[in-house]
PDB file of C-alpha atoms in Angstrom:
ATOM      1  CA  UNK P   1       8.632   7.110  16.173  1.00 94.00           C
ATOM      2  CA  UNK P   2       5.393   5.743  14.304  1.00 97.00           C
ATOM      3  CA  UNK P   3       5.556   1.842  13.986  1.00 98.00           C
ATOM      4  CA  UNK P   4       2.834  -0.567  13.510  1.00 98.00           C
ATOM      5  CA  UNK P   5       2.733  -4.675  13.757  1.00 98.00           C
ATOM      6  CA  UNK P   6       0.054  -6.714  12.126  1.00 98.00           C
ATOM      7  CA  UNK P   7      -0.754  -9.747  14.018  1.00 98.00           C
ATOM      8  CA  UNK P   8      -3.158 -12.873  13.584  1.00 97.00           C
ATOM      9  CA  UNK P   9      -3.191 -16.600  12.221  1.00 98.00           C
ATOM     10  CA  UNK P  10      -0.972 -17.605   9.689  1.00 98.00           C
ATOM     11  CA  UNK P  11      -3.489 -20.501   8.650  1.00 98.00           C
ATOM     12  CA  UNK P  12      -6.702 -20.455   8.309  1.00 98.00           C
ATOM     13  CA  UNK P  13      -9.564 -22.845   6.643  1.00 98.00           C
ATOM     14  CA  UNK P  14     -11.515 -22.289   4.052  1.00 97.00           C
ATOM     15  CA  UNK P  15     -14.920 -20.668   4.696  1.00 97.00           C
ATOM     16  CA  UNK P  16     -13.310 -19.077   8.579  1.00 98.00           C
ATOM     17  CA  UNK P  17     -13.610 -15.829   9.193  1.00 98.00           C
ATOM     18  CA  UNK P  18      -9.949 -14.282   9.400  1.00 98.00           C
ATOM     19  CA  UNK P  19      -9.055 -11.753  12.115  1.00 98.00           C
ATOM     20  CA  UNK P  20      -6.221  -9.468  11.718  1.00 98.00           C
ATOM     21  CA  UNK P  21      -5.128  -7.148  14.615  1.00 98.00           C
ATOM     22  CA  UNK P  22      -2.534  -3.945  13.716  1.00 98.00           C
ATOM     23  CA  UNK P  23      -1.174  -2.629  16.972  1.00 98.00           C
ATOM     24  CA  UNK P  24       0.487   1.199  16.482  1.00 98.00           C
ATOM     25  CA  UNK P  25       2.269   3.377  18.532  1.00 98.00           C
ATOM     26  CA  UNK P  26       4.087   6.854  17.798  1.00 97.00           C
ATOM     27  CA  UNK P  27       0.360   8.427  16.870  1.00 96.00           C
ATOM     28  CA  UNK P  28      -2.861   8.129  18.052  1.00 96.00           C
ATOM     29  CA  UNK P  29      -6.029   7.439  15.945  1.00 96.00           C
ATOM     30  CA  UNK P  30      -8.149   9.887  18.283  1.00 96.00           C
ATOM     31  CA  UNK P  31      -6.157  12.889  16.579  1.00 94.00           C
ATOM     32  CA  UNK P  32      -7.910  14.519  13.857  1.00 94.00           C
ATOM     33  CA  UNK P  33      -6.504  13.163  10.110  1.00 94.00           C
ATOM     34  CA  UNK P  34      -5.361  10.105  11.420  1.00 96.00           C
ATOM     35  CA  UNK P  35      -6.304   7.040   9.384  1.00 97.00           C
ATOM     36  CA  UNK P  36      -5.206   3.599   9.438  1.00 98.00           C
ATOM     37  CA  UNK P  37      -5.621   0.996   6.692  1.00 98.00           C
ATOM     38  CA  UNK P  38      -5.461  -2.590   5.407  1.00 98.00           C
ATOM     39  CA  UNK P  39      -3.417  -3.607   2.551  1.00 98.00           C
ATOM     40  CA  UNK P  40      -2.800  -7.183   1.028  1.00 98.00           C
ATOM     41  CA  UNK P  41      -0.369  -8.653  -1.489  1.00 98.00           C
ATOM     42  CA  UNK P  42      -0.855 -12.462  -2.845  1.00 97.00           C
ATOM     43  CA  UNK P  43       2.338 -13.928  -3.438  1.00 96.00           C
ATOM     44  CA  UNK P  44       4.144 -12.685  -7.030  1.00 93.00           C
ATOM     45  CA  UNK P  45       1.177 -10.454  -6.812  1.00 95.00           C
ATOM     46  CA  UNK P  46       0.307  -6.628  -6.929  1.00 96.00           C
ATOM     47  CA  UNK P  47      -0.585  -4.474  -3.789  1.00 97.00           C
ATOM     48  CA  UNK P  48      -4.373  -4.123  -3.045  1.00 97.00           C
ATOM     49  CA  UNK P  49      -6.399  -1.231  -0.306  1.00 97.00           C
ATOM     50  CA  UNK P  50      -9.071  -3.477   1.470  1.00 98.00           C
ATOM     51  CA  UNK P  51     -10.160  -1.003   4.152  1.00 98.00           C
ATOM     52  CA  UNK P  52      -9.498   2.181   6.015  1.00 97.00           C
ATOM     53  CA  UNK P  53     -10.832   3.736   9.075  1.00 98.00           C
ATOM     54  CA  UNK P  54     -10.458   7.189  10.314  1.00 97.00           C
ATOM     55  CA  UNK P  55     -10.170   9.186  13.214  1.00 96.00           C
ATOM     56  CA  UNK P  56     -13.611  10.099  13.462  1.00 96.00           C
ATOM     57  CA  UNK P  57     -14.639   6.699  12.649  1.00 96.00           C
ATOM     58  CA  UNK P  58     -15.855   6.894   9.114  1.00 97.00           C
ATOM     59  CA  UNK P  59     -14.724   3.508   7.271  1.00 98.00           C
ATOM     60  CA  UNK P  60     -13.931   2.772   3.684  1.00 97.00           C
ATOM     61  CA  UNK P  61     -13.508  -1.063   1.748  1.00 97.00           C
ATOM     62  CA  UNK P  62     -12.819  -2.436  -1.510  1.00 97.00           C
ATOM     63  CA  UNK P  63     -15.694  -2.624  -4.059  1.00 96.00           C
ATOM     64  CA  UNK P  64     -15.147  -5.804  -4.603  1.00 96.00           C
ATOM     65  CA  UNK P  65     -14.652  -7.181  -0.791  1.00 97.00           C
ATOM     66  CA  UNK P  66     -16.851  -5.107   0.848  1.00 96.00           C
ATOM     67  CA  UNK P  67     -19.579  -7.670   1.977  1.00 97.00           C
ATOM     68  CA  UNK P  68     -16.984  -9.403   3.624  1.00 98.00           C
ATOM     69  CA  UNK P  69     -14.816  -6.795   5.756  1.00 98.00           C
ATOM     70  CA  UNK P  70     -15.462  -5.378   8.393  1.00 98.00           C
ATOM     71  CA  UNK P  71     -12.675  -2.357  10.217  1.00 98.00           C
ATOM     72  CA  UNK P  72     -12.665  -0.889  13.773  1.00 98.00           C
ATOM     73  CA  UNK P  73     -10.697   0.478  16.255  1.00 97.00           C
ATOM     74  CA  UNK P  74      -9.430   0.407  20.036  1.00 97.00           C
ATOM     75  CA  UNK P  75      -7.922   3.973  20.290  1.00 96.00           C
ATOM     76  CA  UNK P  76      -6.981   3.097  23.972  1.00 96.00           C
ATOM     77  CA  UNK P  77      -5.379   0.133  22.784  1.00 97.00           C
ATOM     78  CA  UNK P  78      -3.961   1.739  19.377  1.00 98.00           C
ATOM     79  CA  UNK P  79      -5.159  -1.269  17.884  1.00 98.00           C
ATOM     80  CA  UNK P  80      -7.107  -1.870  14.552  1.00 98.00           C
ATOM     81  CA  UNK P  81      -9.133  -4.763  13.672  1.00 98.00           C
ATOM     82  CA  UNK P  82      -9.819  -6.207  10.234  1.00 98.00           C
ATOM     83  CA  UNK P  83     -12.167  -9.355   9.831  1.00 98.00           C
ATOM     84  CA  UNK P  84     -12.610 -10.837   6.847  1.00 98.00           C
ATOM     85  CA  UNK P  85     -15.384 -13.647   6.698  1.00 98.00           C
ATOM     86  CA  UNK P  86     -15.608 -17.217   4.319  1.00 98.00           C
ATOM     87  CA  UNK P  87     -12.108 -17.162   3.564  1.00 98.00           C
ATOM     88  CA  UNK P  88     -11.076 -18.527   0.155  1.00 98.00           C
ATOM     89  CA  UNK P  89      -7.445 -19.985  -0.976  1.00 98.00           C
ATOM     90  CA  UNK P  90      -7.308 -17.514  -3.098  1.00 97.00           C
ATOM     91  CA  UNK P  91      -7.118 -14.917   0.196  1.00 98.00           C
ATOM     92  CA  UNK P  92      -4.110 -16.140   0.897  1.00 98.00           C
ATOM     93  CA  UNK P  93      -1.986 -13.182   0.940  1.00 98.00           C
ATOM     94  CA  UNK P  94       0.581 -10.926   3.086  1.00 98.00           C
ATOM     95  CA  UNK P  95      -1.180  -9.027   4.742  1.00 98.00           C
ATOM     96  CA  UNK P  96      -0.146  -5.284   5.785  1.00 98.00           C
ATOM     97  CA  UNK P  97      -1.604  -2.169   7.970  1.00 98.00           C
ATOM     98  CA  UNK P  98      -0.140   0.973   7.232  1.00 98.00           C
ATOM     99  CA  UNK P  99      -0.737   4.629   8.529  1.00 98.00           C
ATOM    100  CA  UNK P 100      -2.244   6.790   6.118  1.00 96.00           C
ATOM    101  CA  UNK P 101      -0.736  10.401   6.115  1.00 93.00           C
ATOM    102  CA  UNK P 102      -2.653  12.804   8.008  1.00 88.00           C
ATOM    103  CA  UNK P 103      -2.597  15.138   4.911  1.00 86.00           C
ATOM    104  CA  UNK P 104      -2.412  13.063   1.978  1.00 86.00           C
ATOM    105  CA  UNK P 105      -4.115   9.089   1.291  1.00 90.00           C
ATOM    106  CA  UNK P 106      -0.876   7.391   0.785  1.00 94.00           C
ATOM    107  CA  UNK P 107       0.952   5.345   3.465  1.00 96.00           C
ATOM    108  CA  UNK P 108       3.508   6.458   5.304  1.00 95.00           C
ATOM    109  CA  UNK P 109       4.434   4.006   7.478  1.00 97.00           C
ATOM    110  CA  UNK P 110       3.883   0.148   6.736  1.00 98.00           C
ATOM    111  CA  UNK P 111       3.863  -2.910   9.586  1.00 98.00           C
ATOM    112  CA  UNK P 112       6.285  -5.393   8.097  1.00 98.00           C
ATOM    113  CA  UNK P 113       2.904  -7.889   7.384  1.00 98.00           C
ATOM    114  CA  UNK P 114       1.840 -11.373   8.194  1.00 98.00           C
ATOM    115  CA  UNK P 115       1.383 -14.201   5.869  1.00 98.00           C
ATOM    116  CA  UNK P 116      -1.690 -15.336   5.915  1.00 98.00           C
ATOM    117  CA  UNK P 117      -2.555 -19.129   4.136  1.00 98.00           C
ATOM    118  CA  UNK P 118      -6.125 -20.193   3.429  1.00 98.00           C
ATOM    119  CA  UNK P 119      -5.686 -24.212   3.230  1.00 97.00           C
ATOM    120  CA  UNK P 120      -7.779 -26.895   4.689  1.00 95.00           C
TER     121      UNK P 120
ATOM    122  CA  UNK H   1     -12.971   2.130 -10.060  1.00 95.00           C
ATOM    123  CA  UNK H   2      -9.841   3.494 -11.522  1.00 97.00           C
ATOM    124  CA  UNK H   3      -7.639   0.727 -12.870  1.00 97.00           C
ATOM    125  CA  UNK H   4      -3.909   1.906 -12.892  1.00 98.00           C
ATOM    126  CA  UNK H   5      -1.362  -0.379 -15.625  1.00 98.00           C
ATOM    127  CA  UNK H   6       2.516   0.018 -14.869  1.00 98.00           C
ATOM    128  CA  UNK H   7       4.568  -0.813 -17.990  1.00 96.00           C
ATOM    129  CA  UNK H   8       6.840  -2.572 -18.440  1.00 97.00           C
ATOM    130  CA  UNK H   9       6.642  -5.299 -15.817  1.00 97.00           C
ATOM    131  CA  UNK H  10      10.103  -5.988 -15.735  1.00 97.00           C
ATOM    132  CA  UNK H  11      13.470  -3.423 -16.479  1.00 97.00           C
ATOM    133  CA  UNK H  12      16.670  -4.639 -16.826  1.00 96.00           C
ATOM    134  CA  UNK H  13      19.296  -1.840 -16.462  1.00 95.00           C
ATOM    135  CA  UNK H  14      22.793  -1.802 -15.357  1.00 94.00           C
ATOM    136  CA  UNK H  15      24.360  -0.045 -12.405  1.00 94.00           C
ATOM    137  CA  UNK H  16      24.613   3.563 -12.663  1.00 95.00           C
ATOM    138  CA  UNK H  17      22.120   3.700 -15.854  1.00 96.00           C
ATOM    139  CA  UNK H  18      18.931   5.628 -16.089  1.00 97.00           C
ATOM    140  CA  UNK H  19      15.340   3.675 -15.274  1.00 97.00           C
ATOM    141  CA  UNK H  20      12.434   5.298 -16.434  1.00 98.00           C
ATOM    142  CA  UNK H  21       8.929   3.726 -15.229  1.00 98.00           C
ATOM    143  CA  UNK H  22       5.591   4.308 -16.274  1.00 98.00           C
ATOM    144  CA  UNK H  23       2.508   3.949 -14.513  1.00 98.00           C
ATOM    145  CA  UNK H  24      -1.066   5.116 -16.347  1.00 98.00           C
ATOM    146  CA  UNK H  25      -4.505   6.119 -14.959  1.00 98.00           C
ATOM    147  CA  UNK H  26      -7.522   4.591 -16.586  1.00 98.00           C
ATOM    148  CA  UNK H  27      -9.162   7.935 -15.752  1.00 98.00           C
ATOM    149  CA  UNK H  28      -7.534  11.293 -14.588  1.00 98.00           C
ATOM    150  CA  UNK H  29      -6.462  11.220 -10.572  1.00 97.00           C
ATOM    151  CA  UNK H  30      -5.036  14.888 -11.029  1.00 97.00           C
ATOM    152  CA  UNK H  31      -1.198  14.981  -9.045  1.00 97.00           C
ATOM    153  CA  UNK H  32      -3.000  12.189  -6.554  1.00 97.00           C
ATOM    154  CA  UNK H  33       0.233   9.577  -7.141  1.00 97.00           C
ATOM    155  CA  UNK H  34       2.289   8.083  -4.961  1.00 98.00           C
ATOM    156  CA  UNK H  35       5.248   5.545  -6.079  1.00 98.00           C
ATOM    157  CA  UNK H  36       6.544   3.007  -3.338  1.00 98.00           C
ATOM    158  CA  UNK H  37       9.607   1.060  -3.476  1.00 98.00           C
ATOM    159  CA  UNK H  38       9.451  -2.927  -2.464  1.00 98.00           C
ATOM    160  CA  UNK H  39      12.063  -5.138  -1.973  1.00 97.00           C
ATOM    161  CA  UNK H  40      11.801  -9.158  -1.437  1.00 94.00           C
ATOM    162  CA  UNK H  41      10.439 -10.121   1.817  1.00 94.00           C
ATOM    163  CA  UNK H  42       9.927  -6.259   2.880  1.00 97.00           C
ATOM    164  CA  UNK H  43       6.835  -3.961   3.304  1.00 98.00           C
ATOM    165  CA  UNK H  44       6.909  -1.239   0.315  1.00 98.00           C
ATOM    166  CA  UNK H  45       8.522   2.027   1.256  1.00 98.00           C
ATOM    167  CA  UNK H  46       7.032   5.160   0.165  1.00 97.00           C
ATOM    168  CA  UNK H  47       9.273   7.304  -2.438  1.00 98.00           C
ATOM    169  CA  UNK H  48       7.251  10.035  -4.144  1.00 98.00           C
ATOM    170  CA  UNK H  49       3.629  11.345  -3.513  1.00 97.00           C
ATOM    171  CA  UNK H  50       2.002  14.019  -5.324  1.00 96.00           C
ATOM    172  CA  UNK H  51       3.046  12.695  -8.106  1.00 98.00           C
ATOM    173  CA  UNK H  52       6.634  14.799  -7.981  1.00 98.00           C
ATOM    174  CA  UNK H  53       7.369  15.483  -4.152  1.00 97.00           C
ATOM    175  CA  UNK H  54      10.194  13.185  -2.593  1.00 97.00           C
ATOM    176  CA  UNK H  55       9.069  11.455   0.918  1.00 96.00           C
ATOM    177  CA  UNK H  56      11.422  12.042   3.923  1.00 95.00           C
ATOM    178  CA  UNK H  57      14.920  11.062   3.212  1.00 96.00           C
ATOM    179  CA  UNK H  58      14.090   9.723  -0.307  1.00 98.00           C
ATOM    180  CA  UNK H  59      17.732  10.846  -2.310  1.00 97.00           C
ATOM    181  CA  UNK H  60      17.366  12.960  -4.787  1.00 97.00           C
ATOM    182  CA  UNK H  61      18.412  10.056  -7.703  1.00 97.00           C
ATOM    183  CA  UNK H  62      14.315   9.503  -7.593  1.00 98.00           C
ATOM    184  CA  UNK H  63      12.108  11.780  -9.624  1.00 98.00           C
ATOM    185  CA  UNK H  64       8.561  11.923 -10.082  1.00 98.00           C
ATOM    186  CA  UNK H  65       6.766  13.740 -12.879  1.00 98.00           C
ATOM    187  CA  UNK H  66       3.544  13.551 -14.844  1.00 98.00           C
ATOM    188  CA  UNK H  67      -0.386  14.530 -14.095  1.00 98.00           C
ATOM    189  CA  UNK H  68      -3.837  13.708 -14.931  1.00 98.00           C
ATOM    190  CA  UNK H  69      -3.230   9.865 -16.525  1.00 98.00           C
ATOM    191  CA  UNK H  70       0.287   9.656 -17.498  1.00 98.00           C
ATOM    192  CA  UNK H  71       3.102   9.557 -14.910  1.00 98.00           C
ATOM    193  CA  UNK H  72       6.863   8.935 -14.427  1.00 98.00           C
ATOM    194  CA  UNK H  73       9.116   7.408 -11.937  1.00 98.00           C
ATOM    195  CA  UNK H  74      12.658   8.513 -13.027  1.00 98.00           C
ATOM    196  CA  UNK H  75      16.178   6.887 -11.080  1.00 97.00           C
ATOM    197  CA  UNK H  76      18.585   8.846 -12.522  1.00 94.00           C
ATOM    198  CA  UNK H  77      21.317   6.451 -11.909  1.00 93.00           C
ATOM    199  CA  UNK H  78      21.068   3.205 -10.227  1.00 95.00           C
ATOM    200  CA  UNK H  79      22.243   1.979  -7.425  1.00 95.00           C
ATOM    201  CA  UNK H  80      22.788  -1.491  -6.352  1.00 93.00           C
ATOM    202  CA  UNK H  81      19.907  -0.949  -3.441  1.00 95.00           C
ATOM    203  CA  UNK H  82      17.379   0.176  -6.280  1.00 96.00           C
ATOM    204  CA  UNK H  83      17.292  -2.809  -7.668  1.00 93.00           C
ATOM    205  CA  UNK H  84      12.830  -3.839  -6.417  1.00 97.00           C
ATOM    206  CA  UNK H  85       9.578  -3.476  -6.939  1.00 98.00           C
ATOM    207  CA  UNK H  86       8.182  -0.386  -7.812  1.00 98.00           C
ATOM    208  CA  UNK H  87       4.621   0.448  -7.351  1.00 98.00           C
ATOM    209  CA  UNK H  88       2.190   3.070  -8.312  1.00 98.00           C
ATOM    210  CA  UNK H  89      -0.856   3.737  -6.572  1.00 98.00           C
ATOM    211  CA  UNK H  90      -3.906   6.419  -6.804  1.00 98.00           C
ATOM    212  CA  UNK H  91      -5.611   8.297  -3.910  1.00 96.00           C
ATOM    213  CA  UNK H  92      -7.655  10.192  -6.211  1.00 95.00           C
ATOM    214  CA  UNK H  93     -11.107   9.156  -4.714  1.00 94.00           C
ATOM    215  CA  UNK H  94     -11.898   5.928  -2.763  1.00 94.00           C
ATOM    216  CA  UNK H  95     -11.179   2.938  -4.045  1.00 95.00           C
ATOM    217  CA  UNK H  96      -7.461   3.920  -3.796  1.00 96.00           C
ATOM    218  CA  UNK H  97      -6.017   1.495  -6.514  1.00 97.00           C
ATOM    219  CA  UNK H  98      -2.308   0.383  -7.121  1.00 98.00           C
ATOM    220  CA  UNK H  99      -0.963  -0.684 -10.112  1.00 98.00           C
ATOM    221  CA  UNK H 100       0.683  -4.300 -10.833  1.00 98.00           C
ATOM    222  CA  UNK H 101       4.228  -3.023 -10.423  1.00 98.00           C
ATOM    223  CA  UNK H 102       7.355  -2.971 -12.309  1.00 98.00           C
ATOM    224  CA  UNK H 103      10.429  -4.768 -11.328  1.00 98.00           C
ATOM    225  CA  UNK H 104      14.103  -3.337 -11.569  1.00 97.00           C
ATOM    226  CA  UNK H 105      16.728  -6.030 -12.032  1.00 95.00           C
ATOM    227  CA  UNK H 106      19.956  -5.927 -12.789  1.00 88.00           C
ATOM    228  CA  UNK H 107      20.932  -6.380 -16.385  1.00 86.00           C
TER     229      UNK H 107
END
């Protein structure tokens, strides 16, 4: 069965560079369709996409965060890395990876996401 | 970017009522909707994409209608578990976008 598990620091300092690993199993990302992607929620807060990447390595990331992500991918690992550089308290979010369905860009599957507190 | 508003932010309805939720496109995202479910302390769950089709083992009590910038989450009668989070997201074109949710409590 597909599951995925976000791991990484659950504190971080202010201007650090966050890394986020999402290890998956139950699909591989060298299959054509297969995407993985990088969700975050600040506490009380609504749901936003940060990043994708996709099977054939073409990567997508929010408008707005874009100069400061950066996605890729261990397919012999099934792992996906997110960084995220000069973290700001206002970063601090749950932080999920989810596998995007092969024929439509929703997620299908969602890691249960790690907490993730920007605090000096 | 396509902003997407969910209205109202919070529904209070009673066990074995009817919820009816919202969710609006700033521009049109054609049938590209998906709803997901979220409760506290939980990753959200996907319900409904394509605006109307129920994900794997979703019961039929959740409905999904609408198309171009209006859509519809329906629960046709509630259920104690139903009681979360409901969100509303886009896949239209990248940026995918979700709205701010609506939350389902128990009146």
């Amino acid at each position: 069965q597909v599951t995925l598990k976000e791991s990484g620091p659950a504190l971080v300092k202010p201007t650090e560079t966050l890394t986020l690993t999402c290890t998956f199993s139950g699909f591989s990302l060298r299959t054509s369709g297969m995407r993985v992607g990088w969700i975050r929620q600040p506490p009380g807060k609504a749901l936003e996409w940060l990043a994708r990447i996709d099977w054939d390595d073409d990567k997508f990331y929010s408008t707005s965060l874009k100069t400061r992500l950066s996605i890729s991918k261990d397919t012999s690992k099934n792992q996906v890395v997110l960084t995220m550089t000069n973290m700001d308290p206002l970063d601090t979010a749950t932080y999920f990876c989810g596998r995007i369905h092969p024929h439509g860009d929703f997620c299908d599957y969602w890691g249960q996401g790690t907490l993730v507190t920007v605090s000096s | 970017e396509i902003v997407m508003t969910q209205s109202p932010a919070t529904l209070s309805v009673s066990a074995g009522e009817r919820a009816t939720l919202s969710c609006r496109a700033s521009q049109s995202v054609g049938i590209n909707l998906a709803w997901y479910q979220q409760k506290p302390g939980q990753a959200p769950r996907l319900l409904i994409y394509g605006a109307s089709t129920r994900a794997t083992g979703i019961p039929a009590r959740f409905s999904g209608s609408g198309s171009g910038t209006e859509f519809t989450l329906t629960i046709s009668s509630l259920q104690s578990e139903d009681f979360a989070v409901y969100h509303c997201q886009h896949y239209n074109d990248w940026p995918w976008t979700f709205g701010q949710g609506t939350k389902v409590e128990i009146k």
